[in-house]
Short mmCIF file of C-alpha atoms in Angstrom, two decimals:
data_model
loop_
_atom_site.label_atom_id
_atom_site.label_comp_id
_atom_site.label_asym_id
_atom_site.label_seq_id
_atom_site.Cartn_x
_atom_site.Cartn_y
_atom_site.Cartn_z
CA MET A 1 0.00 0.00 0.00
CA ARG A 2 1.07 3.59 -0.72
CA HIS A 3 -0.29 5.23 2.43
CA ASN A 4 1.51 8.48 3.33
CA LYS A 5 4.01 8.27 0.46
CA LYS A 6 3.00 11.31 -1.55
CA PHE A 7 6.41 12.98 -1.98
CA ASN A 8 8.24 13.09 -5.31
CA HIS A 9 10.86 10.35 -5.66
CA LEU A 10 12.70 12.27 -8.46
CA SER A 11 13.53 8.96 -10.20
CA ARG A 12 16.17 8.18 -7.57
CA THR A 13 16.72 5.76 -4.74
CA LYS A 14 16.29 6.99 -1.16
CA ALA A 15 20.04 7.37 -0.56
CA HIS A 16 20.57 9.19 -3.86
CA ARG A 17 17.59 11.47 -3.23
CA ASP A 18 18.76 12.31 0.31
CA ALA A 19 22.26 13.12 -0.95
CA LEU A 20 20.85 15.28 -3.76
CA LEU A 21 18.59 17.26 -1.42
CA ALA A 22 21.32 17.69 1.20
CA ASN A 23 23.77 19.00 -1.41
CA MET A 24 21.15 21.35 -2.85
CA THR A 25 20.34 22.65 0.64
CA ILE A 26 24.03 23.33 1.29
CA SER A 27 24.26 25.21 -2.02
CA LEU A 28 21.15 27.20 -1.14
CA ILE A 29 22.65 28.17 2.23
CA PHE A 30 25.97 29.23 0.67
CA HIS A 31 24.67 31.02 -2.43
CA LYS A 32 21.20 32.14 -1.22
CA ARG A 33 19.78 31.38 -4.70
CA ILE A 34 20.16 28.39 -7.01
CA ASN A 35 18.84 27.49 -10.44
CA THR A 36 17.23 24.05 -10.81
CA THR A 37 14.20 22.22 -12.17
CA LEU A 38 10.77 22.89 -10.73
CA ALA A 39 10.34 19.33 -9.39
CA LYS A 40 13.67 19.46 -7.55
CA ALA A 41 12.89 22.93 -6.19
CA LYS A 42 9.57 21.76 -4.75
CA ALA A 43 11.25 18.74 -3.16
CA LEU A 44 14.04 20.98 -1.83
CA ARG A 45 11.52 23.32 -0.23
CA ILE A 46 9.98 20.42 1.71
CA TYR A 47 13.47 19.25 2.77
CA ALA A 48 15.10 22.60 3.61
CA GLU A 49 12.39 24.62 5.36
CA PRO A 50 12.19 22.42 8.48
CA LEU A 51 15.99 22.62 8.79
CA ILE A 52 15.89 26.42 8.43
CA ASN A 53 13.12 26.53 11.04
CA ARG A 54 15.39 24.63 13.47
CA ALA A 55 17.98 27.40 13.13
CA LYS A 56 15.71 29.88 14.93
CA GLU A 57 16.63 28.31 18.27
CA ASP A 58 20.39 27.90 18.57
CA THR A 59 20.79 24.87 20.81
CA MET A 60 23.28 22.04 20.65
CA ALA A 61 20.48 19.57 19.93
CA ASN A 62 19.26 21.59 16.94
CA ARG A 63 22.78 22.01 15.60
CA ARG A 64 23.39 18.28 15.83
CA LEU A 65 20.09 17.45 14.18
CA VAL A 66 20.75 19.83 11.26
CA PHE A 67 24.31 18.52 10.94
CA SER A 68 22.98 14.96 10.73
CA TYR A 69 21.09 15.98 7.58
CA LEU A 70 23.65 18.29 5.94
CA GLN A 71 27.05 16.88 7.01
CA ASN A 72 28.74 20.26 6.40
CA LYS A 73 30.08 22.32 9.32
CA GLU A 74 30.36 25.57 7.36
CA ALA A 75 26.77 25.35 6.13
CA VAL A 76 25.51 24.72 9.67
CA LYS A 77 27.53 27.67 10.95
CA ILE A 78 26.13 30.02 8.28
CA LEU A 79 22.61 28.73 8.84
CA PHE A 80 22.66 29.29 12.59
CA GLN A 81 24.53 32.63 12.56
CA GLU A 82 23.59 34.63 9.44
CA ILE A 83 20.34 33.14 8.21
CA ALA A 84 18.81 32.71 11.67
CA GLU A 85 19.10 36.48 12.28
CA LYS A 86 17.13 37.28 9.15
CA ILE A 87 14.35 34.74 9.72
CA ALA A 88 13.96 35.26 13.47
CA ASN A 89 10.55 36.97 13.21
CA ARG A 90 9.27 35.13 10.10
CA PRO A 91 6.67 32.45 10.90
CA GLY A 92 7.44 30.30 7.84
CA GLY A 93 7.90 30.43 4.09
CA TYR A 94 11.67 30.89 4.07
CA THR A 95 12.12 30.05 0.38
CA ARG A 96 10.65 31.44 -2.82
CA ILE A 97 10.39 29.68 -6.18
CA LEU A 98 10.57 31.87 -9.31
CA LYS A 99 9.77 30.06 -12.55
CA THR A 100 12.12 30.87 -15.44
CA GLY A 101 10.68 28.88 -18.36
CA ASN A 102 11.69 25.65 -20.02
CA ARG A 103 15.18 24.26 -20.58
CA LEU A 104 16.33 24.05 -24.21
CA GLY A 105 17.66 20.48 -24.19
CA ASP A 106 14.78 18.52 -22.68
CA ASN A 107 12.06 21.17 -22.20
CA ALA A 108 12.10 20.68 -18.41
CA LYS A 109 10.51 23.46 -16.35
CA THR A 110 13.27 25.45 -14.66
CA CYS A 111 13.19 27.92 -11.81
CA PHE A 112 15.18 29.78 -9.19
CA ILE A 113 14.76 28.86 -5.55
CA GLU A 114 16.01 31.50 -3.15
CA LEU A 115 15.93 32.50 0.48
CA VAL A 116 13.23 35.16 0.80
CA ASP A 117 14.97 37.70 3.02
CA TYR A 118 18.12 37.77 0.92
CA ASN A 119 16.32 38.79 -2.27
CA GLU A 120 15.28 42.08 -0.62
CA ALA A 121 18.95 42.88 0.00
CA MET A 122 19.68 42.24 -3.69
CA LEU A 123 16.80 44.50 -4.68
CA LYS A 124 18.12 47.31 -2.44
CA GLU A 125 21.55 47.03 -4.08
CA ASN A 126 19.93 47.25 -7.51
CA ALA A 127 17.90 50.28 -6.41
CA GLN A 128 21.03 52.04 -5.17
CA ALA A 129 22.82 51.34 -8.46
CA LYS A 130 19.89 52.76 -10.40
CA ALA A 131 19.72 55.82 -8.13
CA LYS A 132 23.34 56.69 -8.92
CA ALA A 133 22.65 56.83 -12.65
CA THR A 134 21.28 60.30 -13.43
CA ARG A 135 19.18 61.30 -16.38
CA ARG A 136 19.55 64.69 -17.95
CA SER A 137 16.43 66.58 -18.73
CA ARG A 138 16.06 68.39 -22.03
CA ARG A 139 13.95 71.09 -20.39
CA LYS A 140 16.89 72.57 -18.51
CA ALA A 141 19.12 72.78 -21.57
CA ALA A 142 20.80 76.11 -22.28
CA PRO A 143 19.00 78.37 -24.77
CA ALA A 144 20.28 78.33 -28.32
CA VAL A 145 22.83 81.04 -29.16
CA GLU A 146 22.52 82.90 -32.46
CA ASN A 147 26.27 83.46 -32.92
CA PRO A 148 28.16 80.36 -31.69
CA VAL A 149 31.61 81.85 -32.37
CA ALA A 150 30.97 84.88 -30.17
CA ALA A 151 29.56 82.64 -27.44
CA ALA A 152 32.62 80.38 -27.54
CA GLU A 153 34.97 83.37 -27.26
CA ALA A 154 33.01 84.75 -24.34
CA GLU A 155 33.12 81.43 -22.46
CA ALA A 156 36.79 80.64 -23.18
CA PRO A 157 39.08 81.68 -20.30
CA GLU A 158 41.76 84.14 -21.18
CA LEU A 159 45.27 82.76 -20.92
CA PRO A 160 47.98 85.05 -19.51
CA ALA A 161 50.36 86.34 -22.16
CA ALA A 162 53.90 85.03 -22.11
CA GLU A 163 56.18 87.50 -20.39
CA GLU A 164 58.94 88.95 -22.50
CA LYS A 165 62.46 89.14 -21.07
#
């Protein structure tokens, strides 16, 4: 019977699937955004969000439990120090899936999966970069001069004459 076995097997054995999801979770923690197929992203969300939720309470038991899934000390350290600060007041929904279309080779649906609070930081950086670029208005342009030669002579600074000895 198939009772309570509704998750996606991703055409892999249990050990292969667990290794795949653990590696993808580690990549998500390090890079904050990864590009993958939609089926893997949905499976990753189910795998990663309970681990991220454990990071809210920094206890030795939670660290050991997360390490038993990820097997990467650096990822556990980043999860409990950096990511836990950002998600402290969020009740759930730590990841976001953004669909990007179909892959050229096999027409598989692809997407980005990212940590929600880190995308806002990227958006702020983009907004600051756009704010630095200025646009010049044509309304404030100088009025046209009838005699451009006379205008150029009037604007040119006078150079001191060379002193004779």
